[in-house]
CSV table of C-alpha atoms in Angstrom, one decimal:
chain,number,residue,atom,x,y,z
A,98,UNK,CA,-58.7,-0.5,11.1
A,99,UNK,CA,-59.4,1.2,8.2
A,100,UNK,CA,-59.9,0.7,4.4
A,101,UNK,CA,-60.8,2.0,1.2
A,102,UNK,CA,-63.9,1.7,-0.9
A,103,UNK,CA,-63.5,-1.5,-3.0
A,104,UNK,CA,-65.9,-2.6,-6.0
A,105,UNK,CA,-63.7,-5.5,-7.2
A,106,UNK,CA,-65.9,-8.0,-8.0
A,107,UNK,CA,-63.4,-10.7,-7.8
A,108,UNK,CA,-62.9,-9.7,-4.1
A,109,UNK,CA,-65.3,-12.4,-2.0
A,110,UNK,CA,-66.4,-12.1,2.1
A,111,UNK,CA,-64.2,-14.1,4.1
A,112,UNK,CA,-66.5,-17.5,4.9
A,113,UNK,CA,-67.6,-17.6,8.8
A,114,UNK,CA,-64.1,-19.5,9.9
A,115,UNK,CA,-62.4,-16.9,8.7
A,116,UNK,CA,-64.4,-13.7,10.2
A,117,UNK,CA,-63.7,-15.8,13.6
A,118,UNK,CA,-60.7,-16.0,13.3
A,119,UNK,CA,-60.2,-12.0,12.4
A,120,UNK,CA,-62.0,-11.1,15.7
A,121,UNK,CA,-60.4,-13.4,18.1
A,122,UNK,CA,-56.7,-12.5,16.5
A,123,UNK,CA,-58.7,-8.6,17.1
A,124,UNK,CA,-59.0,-9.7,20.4
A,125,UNK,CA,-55.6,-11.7,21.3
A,126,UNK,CA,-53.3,-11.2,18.5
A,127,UNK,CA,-50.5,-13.7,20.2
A,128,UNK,CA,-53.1,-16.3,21.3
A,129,UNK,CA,-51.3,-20.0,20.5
A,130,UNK,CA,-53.3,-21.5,17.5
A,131,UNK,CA,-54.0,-23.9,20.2
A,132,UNK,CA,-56.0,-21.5,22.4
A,133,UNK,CA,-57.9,-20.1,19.4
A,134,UNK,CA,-58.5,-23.7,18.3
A,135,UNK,CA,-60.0,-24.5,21.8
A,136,UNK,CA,-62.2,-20.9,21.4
A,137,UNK,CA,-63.5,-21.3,18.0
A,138,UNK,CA,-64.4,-25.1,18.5
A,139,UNK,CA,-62.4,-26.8,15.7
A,140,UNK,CA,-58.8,-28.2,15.4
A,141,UNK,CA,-55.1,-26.9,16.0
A,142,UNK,CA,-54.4,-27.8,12.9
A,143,UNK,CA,-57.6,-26.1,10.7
A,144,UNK,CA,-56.8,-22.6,12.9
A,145,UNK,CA,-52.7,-22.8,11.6
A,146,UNK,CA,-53.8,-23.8,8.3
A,147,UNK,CA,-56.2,-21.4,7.8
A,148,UNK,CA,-54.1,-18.5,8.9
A,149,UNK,CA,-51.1,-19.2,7.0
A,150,UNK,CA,-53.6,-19.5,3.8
A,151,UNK,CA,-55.2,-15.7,5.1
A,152,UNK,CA,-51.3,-14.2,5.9
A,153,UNK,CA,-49.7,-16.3,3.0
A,154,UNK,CA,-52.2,-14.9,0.8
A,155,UNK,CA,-51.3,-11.2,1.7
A,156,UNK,CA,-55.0,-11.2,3.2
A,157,UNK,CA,-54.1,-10.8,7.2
A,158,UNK,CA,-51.4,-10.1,9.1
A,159,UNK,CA,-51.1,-9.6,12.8
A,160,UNK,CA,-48.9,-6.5,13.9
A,161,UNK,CA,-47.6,-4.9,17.1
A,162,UNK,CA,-47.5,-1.2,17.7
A,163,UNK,CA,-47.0,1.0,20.5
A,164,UNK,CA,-49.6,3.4,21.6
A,165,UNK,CA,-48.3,6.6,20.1
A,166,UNK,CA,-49.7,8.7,23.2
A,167,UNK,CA,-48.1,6.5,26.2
A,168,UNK,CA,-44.1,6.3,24.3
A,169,UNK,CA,-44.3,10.1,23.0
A,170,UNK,CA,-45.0,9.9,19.5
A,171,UNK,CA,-46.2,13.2,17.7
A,172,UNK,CA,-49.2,12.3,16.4
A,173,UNK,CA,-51.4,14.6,14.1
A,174,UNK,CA,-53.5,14.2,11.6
A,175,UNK,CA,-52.5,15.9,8.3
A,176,UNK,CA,-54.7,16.3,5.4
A,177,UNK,CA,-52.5,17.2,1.6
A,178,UNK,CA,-54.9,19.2,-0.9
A,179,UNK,CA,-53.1,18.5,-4.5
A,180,UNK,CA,-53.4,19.2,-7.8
A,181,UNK,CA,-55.7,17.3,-10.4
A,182,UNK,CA,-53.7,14.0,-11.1
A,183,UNK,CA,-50.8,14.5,-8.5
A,184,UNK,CA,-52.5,12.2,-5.4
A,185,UNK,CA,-51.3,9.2,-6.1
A,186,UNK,CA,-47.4,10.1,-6.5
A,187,UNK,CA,-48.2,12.2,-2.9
A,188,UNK,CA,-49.8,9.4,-1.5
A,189,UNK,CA,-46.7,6.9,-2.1
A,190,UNK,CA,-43.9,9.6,-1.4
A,191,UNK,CA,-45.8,9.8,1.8
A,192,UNK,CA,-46.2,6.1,2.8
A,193,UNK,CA,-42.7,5.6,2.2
A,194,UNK,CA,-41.9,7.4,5.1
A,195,UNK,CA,-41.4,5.8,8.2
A,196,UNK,CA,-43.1,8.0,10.7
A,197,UNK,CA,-46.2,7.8,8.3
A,198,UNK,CA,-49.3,5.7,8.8
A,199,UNK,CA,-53.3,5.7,7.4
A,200,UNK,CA,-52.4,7.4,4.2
A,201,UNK,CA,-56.0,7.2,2.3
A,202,UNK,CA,-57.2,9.2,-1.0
A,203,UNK,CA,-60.0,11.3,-0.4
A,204,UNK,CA,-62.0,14.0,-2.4
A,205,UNK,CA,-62.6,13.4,-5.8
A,206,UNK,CA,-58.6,12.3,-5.8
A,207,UNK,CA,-57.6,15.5,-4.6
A,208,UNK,CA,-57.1,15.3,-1.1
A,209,UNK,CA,-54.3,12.7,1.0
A,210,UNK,CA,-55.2,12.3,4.4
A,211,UNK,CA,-52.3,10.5,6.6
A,212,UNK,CA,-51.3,10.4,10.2
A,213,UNK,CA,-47.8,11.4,11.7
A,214,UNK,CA,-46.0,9.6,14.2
A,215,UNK,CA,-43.2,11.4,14.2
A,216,UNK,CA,-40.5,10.5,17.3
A,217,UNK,CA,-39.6,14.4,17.7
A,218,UNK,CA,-41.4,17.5,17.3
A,219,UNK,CA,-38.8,18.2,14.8
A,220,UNK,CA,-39.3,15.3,12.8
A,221,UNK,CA,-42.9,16.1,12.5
A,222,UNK,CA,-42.3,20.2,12.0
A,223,UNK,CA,-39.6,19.2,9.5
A,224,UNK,CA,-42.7,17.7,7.3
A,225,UNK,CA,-45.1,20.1,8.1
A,226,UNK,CA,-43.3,23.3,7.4
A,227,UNK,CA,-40.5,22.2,5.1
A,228,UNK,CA,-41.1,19.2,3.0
A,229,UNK,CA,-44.9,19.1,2.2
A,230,UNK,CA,-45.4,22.9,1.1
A,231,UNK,CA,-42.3,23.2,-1.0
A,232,UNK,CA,-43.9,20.1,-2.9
A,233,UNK,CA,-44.7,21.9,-6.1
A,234,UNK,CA,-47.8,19.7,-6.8
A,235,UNK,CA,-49.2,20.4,-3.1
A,236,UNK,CA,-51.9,23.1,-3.1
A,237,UNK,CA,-52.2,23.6,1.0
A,238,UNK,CA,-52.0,21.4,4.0
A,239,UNK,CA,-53.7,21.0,7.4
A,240,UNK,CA,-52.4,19.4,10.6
A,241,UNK,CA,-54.9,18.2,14.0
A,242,UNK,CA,-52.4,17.3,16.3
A,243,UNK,CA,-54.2,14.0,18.5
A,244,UNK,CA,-55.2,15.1,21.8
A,245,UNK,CA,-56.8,12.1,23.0
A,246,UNK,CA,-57.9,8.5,21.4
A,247,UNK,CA,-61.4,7.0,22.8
A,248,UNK,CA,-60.8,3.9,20.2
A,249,UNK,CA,-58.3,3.0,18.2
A,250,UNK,CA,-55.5,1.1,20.4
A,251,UNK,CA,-55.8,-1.7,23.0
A,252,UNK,CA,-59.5,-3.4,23.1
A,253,UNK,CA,-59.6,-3.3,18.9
A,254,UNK,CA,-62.7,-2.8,16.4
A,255,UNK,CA,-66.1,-3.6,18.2
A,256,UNK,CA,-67.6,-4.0,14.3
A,257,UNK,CA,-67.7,-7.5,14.5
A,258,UNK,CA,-70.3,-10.1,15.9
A,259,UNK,CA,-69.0,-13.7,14.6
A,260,UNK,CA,-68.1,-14.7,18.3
A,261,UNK,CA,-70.2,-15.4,21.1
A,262,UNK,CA,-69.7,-13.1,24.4
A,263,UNK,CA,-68.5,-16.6,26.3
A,264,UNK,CA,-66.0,-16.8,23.0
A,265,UNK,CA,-65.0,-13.0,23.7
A,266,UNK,CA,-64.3,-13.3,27.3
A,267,UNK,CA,-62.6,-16.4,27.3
A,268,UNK,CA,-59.8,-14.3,24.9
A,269,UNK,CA,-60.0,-11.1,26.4
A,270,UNK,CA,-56.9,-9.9,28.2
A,271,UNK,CA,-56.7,-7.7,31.2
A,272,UNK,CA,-55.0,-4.3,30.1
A,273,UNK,CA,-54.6,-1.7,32.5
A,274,UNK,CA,-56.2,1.9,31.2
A,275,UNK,CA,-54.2,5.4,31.6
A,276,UNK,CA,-50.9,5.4,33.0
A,277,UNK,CA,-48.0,8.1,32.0
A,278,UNK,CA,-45.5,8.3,29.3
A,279,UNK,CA,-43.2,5.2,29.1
A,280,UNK,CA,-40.0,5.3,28.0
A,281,UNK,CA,-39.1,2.5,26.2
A,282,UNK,CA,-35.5,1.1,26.4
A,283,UNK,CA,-33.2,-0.3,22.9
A,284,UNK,CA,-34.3,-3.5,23.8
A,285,UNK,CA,-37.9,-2.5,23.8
A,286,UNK,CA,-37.1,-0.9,20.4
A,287,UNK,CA,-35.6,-3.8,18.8
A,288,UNK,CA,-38.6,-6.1,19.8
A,289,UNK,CA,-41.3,-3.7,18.4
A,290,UNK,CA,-39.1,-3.4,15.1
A,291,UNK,CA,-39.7,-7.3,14.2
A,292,UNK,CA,-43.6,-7.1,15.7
A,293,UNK,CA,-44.1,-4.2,13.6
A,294,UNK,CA,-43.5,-6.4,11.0
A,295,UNK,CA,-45.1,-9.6,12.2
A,296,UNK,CA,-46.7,-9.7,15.5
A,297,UNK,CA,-47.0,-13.3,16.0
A,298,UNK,CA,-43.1,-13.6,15.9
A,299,UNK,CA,-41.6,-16.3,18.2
A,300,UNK,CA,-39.6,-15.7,20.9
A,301,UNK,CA,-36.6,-17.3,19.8
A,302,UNK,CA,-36.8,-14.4,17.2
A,303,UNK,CA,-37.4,-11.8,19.5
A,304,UNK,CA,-34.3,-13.1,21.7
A,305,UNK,CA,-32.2,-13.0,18.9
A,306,UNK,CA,-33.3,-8.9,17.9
A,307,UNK,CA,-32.8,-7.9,20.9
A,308,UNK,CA,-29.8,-9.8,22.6
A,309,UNK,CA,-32.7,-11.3,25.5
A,310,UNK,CA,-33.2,-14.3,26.6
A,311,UNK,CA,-36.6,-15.7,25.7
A,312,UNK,CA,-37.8,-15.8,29.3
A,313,UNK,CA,-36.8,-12.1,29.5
A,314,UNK,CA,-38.5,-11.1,26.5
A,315,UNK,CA,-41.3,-13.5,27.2
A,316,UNK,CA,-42.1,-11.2,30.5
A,317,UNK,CA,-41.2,-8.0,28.7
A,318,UNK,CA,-43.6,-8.0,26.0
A,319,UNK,CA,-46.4,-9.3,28.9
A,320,UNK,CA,-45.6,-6.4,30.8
A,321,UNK,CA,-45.8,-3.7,27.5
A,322,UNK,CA,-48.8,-5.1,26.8
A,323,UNK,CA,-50.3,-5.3,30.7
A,324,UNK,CA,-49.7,-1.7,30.6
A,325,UNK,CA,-51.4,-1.1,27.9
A,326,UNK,CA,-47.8,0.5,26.1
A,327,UNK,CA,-47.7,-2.6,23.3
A,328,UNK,CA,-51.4,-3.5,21.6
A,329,UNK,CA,-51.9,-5.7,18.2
A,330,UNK,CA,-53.6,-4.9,15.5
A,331,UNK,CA,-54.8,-7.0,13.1
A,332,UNK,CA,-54.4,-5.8,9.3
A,333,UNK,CA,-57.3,-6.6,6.9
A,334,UNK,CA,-59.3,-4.7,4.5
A,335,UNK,CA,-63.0,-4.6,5.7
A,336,UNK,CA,-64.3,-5.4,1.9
A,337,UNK,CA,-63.4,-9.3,3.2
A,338,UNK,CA,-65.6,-8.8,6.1
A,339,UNK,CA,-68.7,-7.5,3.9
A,340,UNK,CA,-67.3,-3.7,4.8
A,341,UNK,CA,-67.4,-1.6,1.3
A,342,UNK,CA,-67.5,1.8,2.4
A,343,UNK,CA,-64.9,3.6,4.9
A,344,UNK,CA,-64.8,7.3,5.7
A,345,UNK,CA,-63.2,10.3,7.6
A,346,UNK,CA,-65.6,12.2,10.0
A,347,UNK,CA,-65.0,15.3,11.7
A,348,UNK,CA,-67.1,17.0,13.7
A,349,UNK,CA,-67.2,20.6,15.7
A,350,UNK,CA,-68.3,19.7,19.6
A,351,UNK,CA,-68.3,22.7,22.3
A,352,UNK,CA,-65.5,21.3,24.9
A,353,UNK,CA,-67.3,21.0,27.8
A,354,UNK,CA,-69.4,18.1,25.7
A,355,UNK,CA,-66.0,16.4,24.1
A,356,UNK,CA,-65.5,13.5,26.7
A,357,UNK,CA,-69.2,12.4,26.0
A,358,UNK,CA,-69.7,12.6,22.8
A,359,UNK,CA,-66.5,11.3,22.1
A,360,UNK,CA,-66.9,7.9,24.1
A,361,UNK,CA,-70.1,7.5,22.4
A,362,UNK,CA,-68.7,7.5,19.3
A,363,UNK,CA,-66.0,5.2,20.0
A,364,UNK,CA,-68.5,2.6,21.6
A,365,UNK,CA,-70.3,2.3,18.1
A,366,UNK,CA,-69.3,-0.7,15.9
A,367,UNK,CA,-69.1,0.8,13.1
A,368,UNK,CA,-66.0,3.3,14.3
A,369,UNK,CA,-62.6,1.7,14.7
A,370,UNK,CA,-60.9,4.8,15.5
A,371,UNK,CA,-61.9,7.4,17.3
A,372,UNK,CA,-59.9,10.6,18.9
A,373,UNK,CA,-59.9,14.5,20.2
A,374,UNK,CA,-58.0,16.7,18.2
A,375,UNK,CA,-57.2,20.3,17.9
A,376,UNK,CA,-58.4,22.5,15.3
A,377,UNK,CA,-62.3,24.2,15.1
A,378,UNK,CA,-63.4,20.3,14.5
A,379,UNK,CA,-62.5,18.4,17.8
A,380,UNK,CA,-63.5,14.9,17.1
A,381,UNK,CA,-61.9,12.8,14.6
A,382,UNK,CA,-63.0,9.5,13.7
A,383,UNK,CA,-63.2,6.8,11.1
A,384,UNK,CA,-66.3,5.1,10.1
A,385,UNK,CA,-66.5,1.8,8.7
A,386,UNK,CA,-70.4,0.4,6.8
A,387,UNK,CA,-71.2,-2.3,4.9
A,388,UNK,CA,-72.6,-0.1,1.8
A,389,UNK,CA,-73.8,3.4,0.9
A,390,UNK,CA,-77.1,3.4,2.4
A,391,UNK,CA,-75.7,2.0,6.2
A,392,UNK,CA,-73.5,4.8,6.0
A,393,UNK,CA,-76.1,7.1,5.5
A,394,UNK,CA,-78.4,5.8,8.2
A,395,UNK,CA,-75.6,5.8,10.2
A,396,UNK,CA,-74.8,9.4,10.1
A,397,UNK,CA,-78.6,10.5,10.0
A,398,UNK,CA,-79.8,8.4,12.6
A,399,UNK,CA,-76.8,7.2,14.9
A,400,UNK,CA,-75.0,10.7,15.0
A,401,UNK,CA,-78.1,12.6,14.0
A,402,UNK,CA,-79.7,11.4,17.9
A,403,UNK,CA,-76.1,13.0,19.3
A,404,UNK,CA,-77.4,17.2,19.7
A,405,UNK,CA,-74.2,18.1,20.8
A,406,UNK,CA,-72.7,17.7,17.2
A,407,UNK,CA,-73.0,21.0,15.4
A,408,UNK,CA,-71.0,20.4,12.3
A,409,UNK,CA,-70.3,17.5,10.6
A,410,UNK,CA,-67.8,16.6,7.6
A,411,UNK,CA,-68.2,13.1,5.9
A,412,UNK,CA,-65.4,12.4,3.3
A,413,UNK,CA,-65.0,9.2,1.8
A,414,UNK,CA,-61.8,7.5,1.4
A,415,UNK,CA,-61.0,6.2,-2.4
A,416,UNK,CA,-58.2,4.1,-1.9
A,417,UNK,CA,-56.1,3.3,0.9
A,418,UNK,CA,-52.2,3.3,0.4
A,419,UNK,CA,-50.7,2.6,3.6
A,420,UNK,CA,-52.4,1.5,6.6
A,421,UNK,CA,-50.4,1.2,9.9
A,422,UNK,CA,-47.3,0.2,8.9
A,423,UNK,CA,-47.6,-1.6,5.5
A,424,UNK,CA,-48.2,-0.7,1.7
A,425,UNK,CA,-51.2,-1.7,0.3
A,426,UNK,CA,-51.3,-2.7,-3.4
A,427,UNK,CA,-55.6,-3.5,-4.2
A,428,UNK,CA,-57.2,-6.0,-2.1
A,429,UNK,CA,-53.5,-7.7,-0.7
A,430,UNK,CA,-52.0,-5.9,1.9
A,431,UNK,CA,-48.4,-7.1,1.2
A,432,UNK,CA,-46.0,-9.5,-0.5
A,433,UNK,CA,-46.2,-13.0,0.4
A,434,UNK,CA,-44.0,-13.5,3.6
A,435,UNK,CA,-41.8,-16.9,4.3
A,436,UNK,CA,-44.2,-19.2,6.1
A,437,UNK,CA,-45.7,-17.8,9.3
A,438,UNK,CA,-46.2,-18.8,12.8
């Protein structure tokens, strides 16, 4: 989860309801409203109502991705330097794109920073080598091809605290860590194409986009997600959770100190994503505070107690465009949808 800086001040905190209901849907993005009912101690009907208002609203929306790593996406992250004015138009050509995601202005309105997940190596080369720097208005790019991801997938954001850890538990499910590239079949395709876009879809729905019956796609979509292959996301914008400030970190670690330094900074709640790439800084992460001066304290005092960091690059993000697979347009994420599950 990531987001850019907002100072709308017509933009308000979600109320505590709400916040609950983010982190359990964080935590179990196809719980039945009847389960999350049961977990946040109010009514079936208070928990629909309150997340068709949030989804109908173009506030939240529950998605299902694969994990780039485990169905062989190309994933790297690619940073566009442009020309004074020309981020914006980069930042939607870019978004548009289907193998896109994360595409956040940075620098002063200068720099594009977006991650591939390209289905081929040619695919992604075709971008890298061909499209981007024959873009008159593109001044240089630089690609970190993902090596590894500490945070970021199946388990979601640890930021938040509005649920108790007897709340937590009861919701966690068990997802098996590791495992080898999966290949995933049409079928398997055609199901993530309609969670992609909703990941609270029925299963009469998924039946009919794939062909399935709904037992079959009932067990299906248990297993992808067992195996840790399938994981939901939920998309908000942290300003609704009293998050102003998000940012891109990268820092230079000697290898032999990567694993560790790299799970610590995944365990911290204020960094939804964090992975191991290449390039002369190895660990990539975003950091999400509540203001200015909790960012600061966070990188002086949290990553300043970490010795093995030897460089570090904080660059904040000043608006996000697309996040994992949707445009953003100010605080909604997207247009209203029909009404939701």
């Amino acid at each position: 989860m990531a987001s850019a800086l907002v100072d709308d001040p017509v933009v308000q905190p979600f109320d505590q309801l709400d916040r609950q209901l983010v982190q359990a849907l964080m935590i179990d993005g196809r719980a039945p409203f009847s389960r999350l009912a049961e977990v946040l101690g109010v009514s079936d009907q208070t928990v629909t109502r309150r997340y068709r208002r949030l989804r109908g609203e173009g506030l939240v929306r529950v998605i299902g991705l694969p994990l780039g790593m485990r169905v062989g996406l190309y994933q790297s992250q690619v940073r566009v330097q442009c020309v004074p004015g020309a981020a914006g138009a980069i930042a939607d050509a870019l978004a548009r794109r289907p193998d896109i995601a994360w595409v956040t202005i940075n620098a002063g309105g200068a720099e594009v920073a977006c991650m591939t997940r390209s289905r081929s190596r040619r695919e992604r080369d075709s971008l890298l080598l061909d499209k981007l720097p024959r873009t008159r208005q593109v001044t240089g790019v630089s690609a970190r091809t993902v090596l590894h991801l500490w945070t970021g997938g199946p388990g979601g954001w640890r930021g938040l605290n509005d649920l108790t850890p007897d709340q937590t538990a009861a919701l966690r499910r068990e997802v098996r860590a590791g495992g080898g590239e999966f290949e995933l079949d049409p079928a398997d395709r055609a199901m993530l194409a309609v969670l992609e876009r909703d990941g609270r879809a029925t299963y009469p729905e998924l039946a009919a986009a794939t062909g399935k019956s709904e037992s079959t796609v009932r067990r299906r979509l248990d297993h992808l997600t067992e195996e840790g292959v399938v994981f939901f996301d939920v998309e908000v914008l942290p300003v609704h959770l009293g998050f102003q400030v998000e940012a891109l970190m990268s820092a230079a670690v000697a290898p032999s100190d990567l694993e560790a330094v790299g799970r610590t900074v995944g365990s911290h709640p204020e960094v939804p994503f964090a992975a191991a790439t290449t390039g002369a800084t190895s660990l990539l992460a975003v950091v999400v505070c509540r203001d200015i001066e909790a960012l600061y304290e966070y990188v002086t005092l949290r990553l300043g107690a970490i010795k093995e960091v030897a460089q570090l690059e904080i660059t904040p993000a000043l608006r996000t465009v697309k996040r994992a697979g949707l445009l953003t347009d100010g605080v909604r994420l997207f247009d209203p949808p029909a009404p939701s599950r």
